[in-house]
Amino acid sequence: MRTQVAIIGAGPAGLLLGALLHKQGIDHVILERQTPDYVLGRIRAGVLEQVAVDLLDEAGVGARMHREGLPHDGFSLAFDGRHHRIDLHGLTGKRVMVYGQTEVTRDLMDARHAAGLTTVYEAEQVSLHGFDGTRPQVRYRHAGEDATLEADFIVGCDGFHGVARASVPPSAIQNFEKVYPFGWLGVLADVPPVHEELIYANHSRGFALCSMRSKTRVRYYVQCSLDDHVEDWSDARFFAELKRRLPEADAARLVEGPSIEKSIAPLRSFVVEPMRFGRLFLAGDAAHIVPPTGAKGLNLAASDVGLLGRALAEHYRGSDTGIDTYSQRALSRVWKAERFSWWFTTLMHRFPETGDFGRRMQQAELDYLVNSEAAMTAMAENYVGLSLD
Ligand code: APR
Ligand code: PHB
């Protein structure tokens, strides 16, 4: 097969890039290792920046998001037994959209199907060739047959464990990483949210987050040890621990219910430089991971492909400025989101190794933050998302 752009991975990054390229009339094929149901079955976060909302609209897949998503003008920090609201809209004129990544992925998959675009699911043994030359190729096996896809460019949207980044010679790539000494235990349950906005709690027993997918489905998290196993945490234990970390009024109001999903995720900050290698580009989790505290993962994947989609369209209109500056421009936004996610994680989680002094530092920073309009504005500006350009 021959195409203009070969995309590896049909997660949100690959699917959104496909939708944006389709709008630009650029031919492309997506190769995905898993089945559609598997891709849809992954539970991920659900807070969209305005930049991501605009890109989903630009790709023509925003209708259900605007119908079913929940625009939020703020969120609460909870510590010392009370709420401290961060007025996102008041401080920045912007808001965020609470809409699950699973729903975003479903909308993109439906639109792709409706447009009759080519996605090869269950593509096995994907390998990349010649991206340091002029005729890149992707080889793979599908339905027991070997196949080759020739393209002008290859885009690795294949996540952290994908083949694209792994195909780059180690000498050509630099990794930056920080692993956090704890995880997040997350529960999905069909109960009404404890509060109309998200609550991020800093507590001596550890971090907690009360988020939602709708007015009848919640996503709650507690900081847990990396030695913990999901089996150690019954629903009852989870809710009891969550309530201990929330202000009393919230704990009293919180409705418990059976978990429909429960999982533990490690926390990591990870970035590779650069994000382009000849005719191979990396986007999304293939190039960077953020701890989930700032809900930046999906938003960074969207902004990467927003930049790359425009750059590839410029290339086919005759200018290579976009593709030649993609890596530097994407990394500039990535590092700022990494900094915010690291800062928010450091502020809100329990780090036993930092001792009493570390705890006092957190308390002093929280006290300063909620009493300084300048500090709250800086936080709000990063939370709603920095501009794309
Ligand atoms: N061949 C083909 N497909 C692959 C391969 C491979 N060798 N390796 C991985 N994939 C597919 C995966 O099955 C997955 O569907 O690539 C896709 C990558 O999707 P994601 O991991 O969701 O990454 P991305 O699209 O960049 O989305 C980033 O996902 O993990 C969250 O927090 C993260 O919200 C962020 C978003
Ligand atoms: C989520 O809804 O899963 C979520 C929301 C906000 C975060 C992280 C996760 O910061």
GROMACS .gro file of C-alpha atoms and ligand atoms in nm:
model
  435
    1MET     CA    1   0.000   0.000   0.000
    2ARG     CA    2   0.111   0.359  -0.053
    3THR     CA    3  -0.006   0.661   0.138
    4GLN     CA    4   0.119   1.008   0.233
    5VAL     CA    5   0.124   0.962   0.613
    6ALA     CA    6   0.149   0.629   0.799
    7ILE     CA    7   0.022   0.661   1.158
    8ILE     CA    8   0.114   0.394   1.414
    9GLY     CA    9  -0.147   0.369   1.693
   10ALA     CA   10  -0.521   0.434   1.706
   11GLY     CA   11  -0.531   0.593   2.051
   12PRO     CA   12  -0.651   0.955   2.087
   13ALA     CA   13  -0.332   1.097   1.933
   14GLY     CA   14  -0.340   0.878   1.619
   15LEU     CA   15  -0.715   0.910   1.569
   16LEU     CA   16  -0.719   1.288   1.613
   17LEU     CA   17  -0.423   1.330   1.375
   18GLY     CA   18  -0.609   1.113   1.123
   19ALA     CA   19  -0.921   1.330   1.155
   20LEU     CA   20  -0.721   1.654   1.114
   21LEU     CA   21  -0.530   1.518   0.810
   22HIS     CA   22  -0.859   1.403   0.656
   23LYS     CA   23  -0.992   1.759   0.691
   24GLN     CA   24  -0.684   1.875   0.501
   25GLY     CA   25  -0.734   1.613   0.227
   26ILE     CA   26  -0.410   1.436   0.321
   27ASP     CA   27  -0.411   1.062   0.257
   28HIS     CA   28  -0.315   0.849   0.557
   29VAL     CA   29  -0.350   0.501   0.705
   30ILE     CA   30  -0.359   0.406   1.076
   31LEU     CA   31  -0.209   0.076   1.195
   32GLU     CA   32  -0.323  -0.042   1.541
   33ARG     CA   33  -0.203  -0.355   1.723
   34GLN     CA   34  -0.518  -0.408   1.930
   35THR     CA   35  -0.888  -0.447   1.849
   36PRO     CA   36  -1.129  -0.149   1.859
   37ASP     CA   37  -1.296  -0.286   2.174
   38TYR     CA   38  -0.962  -0.316   2.351
   39VAL     CA   39  -0.874   0.044   2.266
   40LEU     CA   40  -1.213   0.163   2.389
   41GLY     CA   41  -1.187  -0.048   2.705
   42ARG     CA   42  -0.898   0.149   2.854
   43ILE     CA   43  -1.009   0.383   3.137
   44ARG     CA   44  -0.816   0.711   3.125
   45ALA     CA   45  -0.867   1.069   3.247
   46GLY     CA   46  -1.126   1.317   3.138
   47VAL     CA   47  -1.050   1.692   3.163
   48LEU     CA   48  -1.007   1.876   2.831
   49GLU     CA   49  -0.832   2.209   2.787
   50GLN     CA   50  -0.986   2.469   2.553
   51VAL     CA   51  -0.706   2.390   2.302
   52ALA     CA   52  -0.815   2.024   2.290
   53VAL     CA   53  -1.184   2.117   2.266
   54ASP     CA   54  -1.104   2.349   1.972
   55LEU     CA   55  -0.901   2.077   1.794
   56LEU     CA   56  -1.183   1.822   1.836
   57ASP     CA   57  -1.422   2.081   1.689
   58GLU     CA   58  -1.176   2.153   1.404
   59ALA     CA   59  -1.167   1.778   1.335
   60GLY     CA   60  -1.548   1.779   1.319
   61VAL     CA   61  -1.599   1.543   1.617
   62GLY     CA   62  -1.708   1.788   1.889
   63ALA     CA   63  -2.088   1.759   1.874
   64ARG     CA   64  -2.143   1.492   2.144
   65MET     CA   65  -1.873   1.648   2.363
   66HIS     CA   66  -2.069   1.978   2.368
   67ARG     CA   67  -2.396   1.788   2.424
   68GLU     CA   68  -2.281   1.553   2.702
   69GLY     CA   69  -1.959   1.708   2.835
   70LEU     CA   70  -1.959   1.920   3.154
   71PRO     CA   71  -1.796   2.263   3.123
   72HIS     CA   72  -1.629   2.350   3.455
   73ASP     CA   73  -1.537   2.706   3.559
   74GLY     CA   74  -1.330   2.598   3.857
   75PHE     CA   75  -1.213   2.328   4.093
   76SER     CA   76  -1.136   2.299   4.464
   77LEU     CA   77  -0.821   2.237   4.658
   78ALA     CA   78  -0.908   2.072   4.988
   79PHE     CA   79  -0.673   2.086   5.286
   80ASP     CA   80  -0.696   2.159   5.659
   81GLY     CA   81  -1.056   2.038   5.648
   82ARG     CA   82  -1.187   2.291   5.402
   83HIS     CA   83  -1.227   2.383   5.032
   84HIS     CA   84  -1.032   2.656   4.855
   85ARG     CA   85  -1.183   2.719   4.512
   86ILE     CA   86  -0.965   2.804   4.213
   87ASP     CA   87  -1.190   3.022   3.993
   88LEU     CA   88  -1.053   2.922   3.652
   89HIS     CA   89  -1.299   3.131   3.452
   90GLY     CA   90  -1.276   3.435   3.679
   91LEU     CA   91  -0.895   3.429   3.671
   92THR     CA   92  -0.836   3.339   3.303
   93GLY     CA   93  -1.166   3.383   3.114
   94LYS     CA   94  -1.132   3.015   3.018
   95ARG     CA   95  -1.284   2.691   3.144
   96VAL     CA   96  -1.221   2.316   3.103
   97MET     CA   97  -1.451   2.043   2.967
   98VAL     CA   98  -1.507   1.729   3.174
   99TYR     CA   99  -1.551   1.459   2.911
  100GLY     CA  100  -1.392   1.112   2.937
  101GLN     CA  101  -1.102   1.010   2.711
  102THR     CA  102  -1.301   0.695   2.629
  103GLU     CA  103  -1.579   0.915   2.488
  104VAL     CA  104  -1.330   1.121   2.286
  105THR     CA  105  -1.184   0.799   2.144
  106ARG     CA  106  -1.533   0.665   2.063
  107ASP     CA  107  -1.630   0.988   1.881
  108LEU     CA  108  -1.309   0.978   1.676
  109MET     CA  109  -1.356   0.611   1.590
  110ASP     CA  110  -1.719   0.667   1.485
  111ALA     CA  111  -1.627   0.964   1.265
  112ARG     CA  112  -1.345   0.766   1.105
  113HIS     CA  113  -1.579   0.477   1.032
  114ALA     CA  114  -1.842   0.711   0.888
  115ALA     CA  115  -1.580   0.870   0.658
  116GLY     CA  116  -1.466   0.526   0.538
  117LEU     CA  117  -1.106   0.593   0.636
  118THR     CA  118  -0.853   0.306   0.657
  119THR     CA  119  -0.759   0.173   1.000
  120VAL     CA  120  -0.585  -0.164   1.014
  121TYR     CA  121  -0.667  -0.311   1.357
  122GLU     CA  122  -0.480  -0.616   1.488
  123ALA     CA  123  -0.173  -0.515   1.289
  124GLU     CA  124   0.104  -0.732   1.431
  125GLN     CA  125   0.481  -0.708   1.432
  126VAL     CA  126   0.481  -0.350   1.309
  127SER     CA  127   0.834  -0.239   1.213
  128LEU     CA  128   0.962   0.092   1.075
  129HIS     CA  129   1.217   0.123   0.793
  130GLY     CA  130   1.396   0.396   0.599
  131PHE     CA  131   1.271   0.699   0.792
  132ASP     CA  132   1.623   0.843   0.778
  133GLY     CA  133   1.593   0.830   0.397
  134THR     CA  134   1.334   0.947   0.143
  135ARG     CA  135   1.105   0.641   0.119
  136PRO     CA  136   0.996   0.530   0.465
  137GLN     CA  137   0.814   0.199   0.497
  138VAL     CA  138   0.612   0.027   0.765
  139ARG     CA  139   0.602  -0.352   0.755
  140TYR     CA  140   0.346  -0.555   0.950
  141ARG     CA  141   0.145  -0.878   0.956
  142HIS     CA  142  -0.234  -0.876   0.927
  143ALA     CA  143  -0.468  -1.173   0.907
  144GLY     CA  144  -0.166  -1.401   0.864
  145GLU     CA  145  -0.026  -1.203   0.570
  146ASP     CA  146   0.288  -0.989   0.552
  147ALA     CA  147   0.221  -0.637   0.429
  148THR     CA  148   0.415  -0.319   0.353
  149LEU     CA  149   0.290   0.039   0.374
  150GLU     CA  150   0.500   0.299   0.191
  151ALA     CA  151   0.459   0.663   0.294
  152ASP     CA  152   0.619   1.007   0.280
  153PHE     CA  153   0.614   1.028   0.659
  154ILE     CA  154   0.560   0.799   0.960
  155VAL     CA  155   0.402   0.929   1.281
  156GLY     CA  156   0.450   0.730   1.600
  157CYS     CA  157   0.130   0.772   1.803
  158ASP     CA  158   0.184   0.431   1.959
  159GLY     CA  159   0.214   0.527   2.323
  160PHE     CA  160   0.484   0.473   2.581
  161HIS     CA  161   0.536   0.106   2.501
  162GLY     CA  162   0.516   0.149   2.124
  163VAL     CA  163   0.759   0.051   1.846
  164ALA     CA  164   0.822   0.398   1.700
  165ARG     CA  165   1.042   0.547   1.974
  166ALA     CA  166   1.209   0.207   2.014
  167SER     CA  167   1.306   0.222   1.644
  168VAL     CA  168   1.520   0.534   1.691
  169PRO     CA  169   1.896   0.471   1.741
  170PRO     CA  170   1.981   0.539   2.110
  171SER     CA  171   2.251   0.784   2.002
  172ALA     CA  172   1.989   1.004   1.834
  173ILE     CA  173   1.754   1.037   2.130
  174GLN     CA  174   1.773   1.175   2.485
  175ASN     CA  175   1.542   1.060   2.765
  176PHE     CA  176   1.439   1.262   3.070
  177GLU     CA  177   1.256   1.075   3.346
  178LYS     CA  178   1.128   1.106   3.701
  179VAL     CA  179   0.945   0.818   3.872
  180TYR     CA  180   0.730   0.903   4.177
  181PRO     CA  181   0.738   0.676   4.488
  182PHE     CA  182   0.362   0.609   4.491
  183GLY     CA  183   0.066   0.525   4.270
  184TRP     CA  184  -0.296   0.624   4.219
  185LEU     CA  185  -0.571   0.378   4.305
  186GLY     CA  186  -0.867   0.476   4.086
  187VAL     CA  187  -1.231   0.368   4.113
  188LEU     CA  188  -1.512   0.423   3.862
  189ALA     CA  189  -1.867   0.402   4.009
  190ASP     CA  190  -2.219   0.496   3.906
  191VAL     CA  191  -2.304   0.730   4.193
  192PRO     CA  192  -2.366   1.106   4.197
  193PRO     CA  193  -2.047   1.314   4.239
  194VAL     CA  194  -1.976   1.439   4.593
  195HIS     CA  195  -1.935   1.795   4.458
  196GLU     CA  196  -2.029   1.975   4.134
  197GLU     CA  197  -1.662   2.049   4.062
  198LEU     CA  198  -1.341   1.845   4.100
  199ILE     CA  199  -1.178   1.825   4.445
  200TYR     CA  200  -0.800   1.780   4.477
  201ALA     CA  201  -0.721   1.694   4.841
  202ASN     CA  202  -0.387   1.725   5.021
  203HIS     CA  203  -0.401   1.524   5.344
  204SER     CA  204  -0.145   1.385   5.591
  205ARG     CA  205  -0.266   1.036   5.485
  206GLY     CA  206  -0.198   1.117   5.119
  207PHE     CA  207  -0.356   1.273   4.809
  208ALA     CA  208  -0.713   1.216   4.694
  209LEU     CA  209  -0.910   1.332   4.389
  210CYS     CA  210  -1.284   1.340   4.334
  211SER     CA  211  -1.353   1.363   3.961
  212MET     CA  212  -1.647   1.258   3.743
  213ARG     CA  213  -1.752   1.136   3.400
  214SER     CA  214  -2.109   1.265   3.423
  215LYS     CA  215  -2.366   1.369   3.684
  216THR     CA  216  -2.421   0.998   3.760
  217ARG     CA  217  -2.072   0.849   3.722
  218VAL     CA  218  -1.767   0.933   3.935
  219ARG     CA  219  -1.394   0.872   3.905
  220TYR     CA  220  -1.224   0.885   4.245
  221TYR     CA  221  -0.857   0.834   4.325
  222VAL     CA  222  -0.643   0.792   4.638
  223GLN     CA  223  -0.263   0.800   4.658
  224CYS     CA  224  -0.145   0.446   4.740
  225SER     CA  225   0.181   0.258   4.784
  226LEU     CA  226   0.341   0.100   4.476
  227ASP     CA  227   0.350  -0.224   4.675
  228ASP     CA  228  -0.030  -0.225   4.697
  229HIS     CA  229  -0.241  -0.461   4.487
  230VAL     CA  230  -0.598  -0.391   4.376
  231GLU     CA  231  -0.708  -0.705   4.565
  232ASP     CA  232  -0.593  -0.539   4.890
  233TRP     CA  233  -0.853  -0.266   4.839
  234SER     CA  234  -1.218  -0.360   4.882
  235ASP     CA  235  -1.468  -0.094   4.778
  236ALA     CA  236  -1.545  -0.039   5.147
  237ARG     CA  237  -1.178   0.019   5.231
  238PHE     CA  238  -1.140   0.254   4.935
  239PHE     CA  239  -1.436   0.473   5.027
  240ALA     CA  240  -1.340   0.474   5.397
  241GLU     CA  241  -0.989   0.593   5.309
  242LEU     CA  242  -1.120   0.852   5.062
  243LYS     CA  243  -1.357   0.996   5.324
  244ARG     CA  244  -1.072   1.029   5.577
  245ARG     CA  245  -0.880   1.246   5.331
  246LEU     CA  246  -1.173   1.479   5.249
  247PRO     CA  247  -1.319   1.765   5.456
  248GLU     CA  248  -1.589   1.636   5.692
  249ALA     CA  249  -1.876   1.798   5.498
  250ASP     CA  250  -1.773   1.616   5.180
  251ALA     CA  251  -1.720   1.287   5.363
  252ALA     CA  252  -2.069   1.312   5.510
  253ARG     CA  253  -2.221   1.383   5.168
  254LEU     CA  254  -2.023   1.124   4.972
  255VAL     CA  255  -2.239   0.847   4.820
  256GLU     CA  256  -2.071   0.507   4.796
  257GLY     CA  257  -2.146   0.245   4.532
  258PRO     CA  258  -2.001  -0.070   4.375
  259SER     CA  259  -1.688  -0.008   4.166
  260ILE     CA  260  -1.727  -0.089   3.794
  261GLU     CA  261  -1.354  -0.043   3.741
  262LYS     CA  262  -1.066  -0.034   3.987
  263SER     CA  263  -0.696  -0.007   3.898
  264ILE     CA  264  -0.361   0.122   4.025
  265ALA     CA  265  -0.149   0.347   3.801
  266PRO     CA  266   0.215   0.441   3.866
  267LEU     CA  267   0.317   0.808   3.836
  268ARG     CA  268   0.596   0.909   3.602
  269SER     CA  269   0.728   1.217   3.424
  270PHE     CA  270   0.901   1.127   3.098
  271VAL     CA  271   1.012   1.323   2.791
  272VAL     CA  272   1.225   1.235   2.488
  273GLU     CA  273   1.413   1.485   2.274
  274PRO     CA  274   1.382   1.546   1.986
  275MET     CA  275   1.035   1.447   1.860
  276ARG     CA  276   1.142   1.415   1.495
  277PHE     CA  277   1.393   1.177   1.331
  278GLY     CA  278   1.412   1.240   0.957
  279ARG     CA  279   1.071   1.137   0.824
  280LEU     CA  280   0.954   0.994   1.157
  281PHE     CA  281   0.763   1.211   1.404
  282LEU     CA  282   0.658   1.119   1.759
  283ALA     CA  283   0.338   1.249   1.922
  284GLY     CA  284   0.153   1.189   2.249
  285ASP     CA  285   0.259   0.922   2.497
  286ALA     CA  286   0.515   0.791   2.246
  287ALA     CA  287   0.721   1.103   2.329
  288HIS     CA  288   0.615   1.206   2.679
  289ILE     CA  289   0.430   1.096   2.992
  290VAL     CA  290   0.298   1.323   3.266
  291PRO     CA  291   0.179   1.226   3.613
  292PRO     CA  292  -0.205   1.241   3.595
  293THR     CA  293  -0.238   1.512   3.862
  294GLY     CA  294  -0.277   1.797   3.612
  295ALA     CA  295  -0.482   1.593   3.359
  296LYS     CA  296  -0.235   1.691   3.085
  297GLY     CA  297  -0.180   1.354   2.913
  298LEU     CA  298  -0.464   1.369   2.663
  299ASN     CA  299  -0.429   1.743   2.618
  300LEU     CA  300  -0.060   1.714   2.525
  301ALA     CA  301  -0.140   1.436   2.278
  302ALA     CA  302  -0.400   1.666   2.121
  303SER     CA  303  -0.168   1.968   2.104
  304ASP     CA  304   0.114   1.760   1.951
  305VAL     CA  305  -0.109   1.639   1.667
  306GLY     CA  306  -0.265   1.984   1.634
  307LEU     CA  307   0.083   2.124   1.560
  308LEU     CA  308   0.185   1.827   1.343
  309GLY     CA  309  -0.138   1.825   1.140
  310ARG     CA  310  -0.085   2.190   1.047
  311ALA     CA  311   0.284   2.132   0.973
  312LEU     CA  312   0.212   1.839   0.738
  313ALA     CA  313  -0.058   2.040   0.559
  314GLU     CA  314   0.198   2.322   0.510
  315HIS     CA  315   0.446   2.066   0.374
  316TYR     CA  316   0.200   1.951   0.106
  317ARG     CA  317   0.139   2.317   0.024
  318GLY     CA  318   0.515   2.355  -0.035
  319SER     CA  319   0.660   2.490   0.291
  320ASP     CA  320   0.866   2.282   0.536
  321THR     CA  321   0.891   2.545   0.810
  322GLY     CA  322   0.623   2.368   1.010
  323ILE     CA  323   0.772   2.018   1.002
  324ASP     CA  324   1.124   2.162   1.057
  325THR     CA  325   1.013   2.340   1.377
  326TYR     CA  326   0.756   2.082   1.498
  327SER     CA  327   0.988   1.918   1.753
  328GLN     CA  328   1.104   2.244   1.910
  329ARG     CA  329   0.752   2.393   1.925
  330ALA     CA  330   0.590   2.076   2.059
  331LEU     CA  331   0.865   2.031   2.323
  332SER     CA  332   0.829   2.390   2.437
  333ARG     CA  333   0.463   2.320   2.529
  334VAL     CA  334   0.541   1.970   2.656
  335TRP     CA  335   0.803   2.091   2.905
  336LYS     CA  336   0.569   2.357   3.044
  337ALA     CA  337   0.297   2.096   3.097
  338GLU     CA  338   0.556   1.861   3.251
  339ARG     CA  339   0.662   2.139   3.488
  340PHE     CA  340   0.299   2.210   3.591
  341SER     CA  341   0.220   1.840   3.639
  342TRP     CA  342   0.536   1.787   3.846
  343TRP     CA  343   0.465   2.100   4.055
  344PHE     CA  344   0.100   2.004   4.118
  345THR     CA  345   0.205   1.647   4.206
  346THR     CA  346   0.475   1.772   4.446
  347LEU     CA  347   0.230   2.012   4.608
  348MET     CA  348  -0.055   1.768   4.667
  349HIS     CA  349   0.099   1.427   4.747
  350ARG     CA  350   0.255   1.282   5.059
  351PHE     CA  351   0.630   1.231   5.027
  352PRO     CA  352   0.740   1.055   5.349
  353GLU     CA  353   1.107   1.097   5.253
  354THR     CA  354   1.084   1.479   5.266
  355GLY     CA  355   0.999   1.463   5.637
  356ASP     CA  356   0.841   1.737   5.849
  357PHE     CA  357   1.028   2.014   5.667
  358GLY     CA  358   0.884   1.895   5.333
  359ARG     CA  359   0.536   1.887   5.484
  360ARG     CA  360   0.575   2.246   5.612
  361MET     CA  361   0.689   2.353   5.266
  362GLN     CA  362   0.372   2.209   5.114
  363GLN     CA  363   0.154   2.379   5.375
  364ALA     CA  364   0.330   2.712   5.324
  365GLU     CA  365   0.291   2.685   4.945
  366LEU     CA  366  -0.080   2.597   4.975
  367ASP     CA  367  -0.135   2.885   5.220
  368TYR     CA  368   0.045   3.127   4.985
  369LEU     CA  369  -0.139   2.989   4.677
  370VAL     CA  370  -0.494   3.034   4.807
  371ASN     CA  371  -0.418   3.381   4.945
  372SER     CA  372  -0.244   3.522   4.639
  373GLU     CA  373  -0.441   3.615   4.325
  374ALA     CA  374  -0.116   3.613   4.129
  375ALA     CA  375  -0.035   3.258   4.237
  376MET     CA  376  -0.390   3.134   4.172
  377THR     CA  377  -0.385   3.297   3.828
  378ALA     CA  378  -0.059   3.119   3.740
  379MET     CA  379  -0.209   2.790   3.849
  380ALA     CA  380  -0.536   2.853   3.665
  381GLU     CA  381  -0.352   2.956   3.346
  382ASN     CA  382  -0.163   2.626   3.340
  383TYR     CA  383  -0.466   2.418   3.436
  384VAL     CA  384  -0.690   2.553   3.156
  385GLY     CA  385  -0.400   2.505   2.914
  386LEU     CA  386  -0.138   2.731   2.758
  387SER     CA  387  -0.186   2.846   2.398
  388LEU     CA  388  -0.088   2.612   2.115
  389ASP     CA  389   0.153   2.852   1.942
  390APR     N1  390   0.188  -0.138   1.667
  390APR     C1  391   0.063  -0.082   1.650
  390APR     N2  392  -0.005  -0.015   1.747
  390APR     C2  393   0.058  -0.001   1.865
  390APR     C3  394   0.187  -0.054   1.890
  390APR     C4  395   0.252  -0.124   1.785
  390APR     N3  396   0.374  -0.178   1.801
  390APR     N4  397   0.222  -0.024   2.020
  390APR     C5  398   0.118   0.043   2.072
  390APR     N5  399   0.019   0.058   1.979
  390APR     C6  400  -0.110   0.124   1.999
  390APR     C7  401  -0.173   0.091   2.133
  390APR     O1  402  -0.244  -0.029   2.129
  390APR     C8  403  -0.263   0.212   2.157
  390APR     O2  404  -0.393   0.192   2.107
  390APR     O3  405  -0.089   0.264   2.004
  390APR     C9  406  -0.195   0.324   2.079
  390APR    C10  407  -0.135   0.432   2.171
  390APR     O4  408  -0.241   0.495   2.237
  390APR     P1  409  -0.223   0.566   2.382
  390APR     O5  410  -0.137   0.486   2.468
  390APR     O6  411  -0.359   0.602   2.430
  390APR     O7  412  -0.140   0.698   2.351
  390APR     P2  413  -0.183   0.837   2.286
  390APR     O8  414  -0.275   0.818   2.170
  390APR     O9  415  -0.059   0.913   2.270
  390APR    O10  416  -0.277   0.902   2.399
  390APR    C11  417  -0.224   0.962   2.508
  390APR    O11  418  -0.352   0.835   2.653
  390APR    O12  419  -0.242   0.723   2.815
  390APR    C12  420  -0.323   0.827   2.792
  390APR    O13  421  -0.268   0.979   2.961
  390APR    C13  422  -0.247   0.946   2.827
  390APR    O14  423  -0.426   1.068   2.793
  390APR    C14  424  -0.304   1.035   2.735
  390APR    C15  425  -0.332   0.963   2.610
  391PHB     C1  426  -1.008   1.199   3.581
  391PHB     O1  427  -1.124   1.239   3.567
  391PHB     O2  428  -0.978   1.080   3.565
  391PHB     C2  429  -0.903   1.298   3.619
  391PHB     C3  430  -0.937   1.430   3.632
  391PHB     C4  431  -0.841   1.522   3.669
  391PHB     C5  432  -0.712   1.483   3.690
  391PHB     C6  433  -0.677   1.350   3.673
  391PHB     C7  434  -0.773   1.256   3.637
  391PHB     O3  435  -0.621   1.573   3.727
   0.00000   0.00000   0.00000
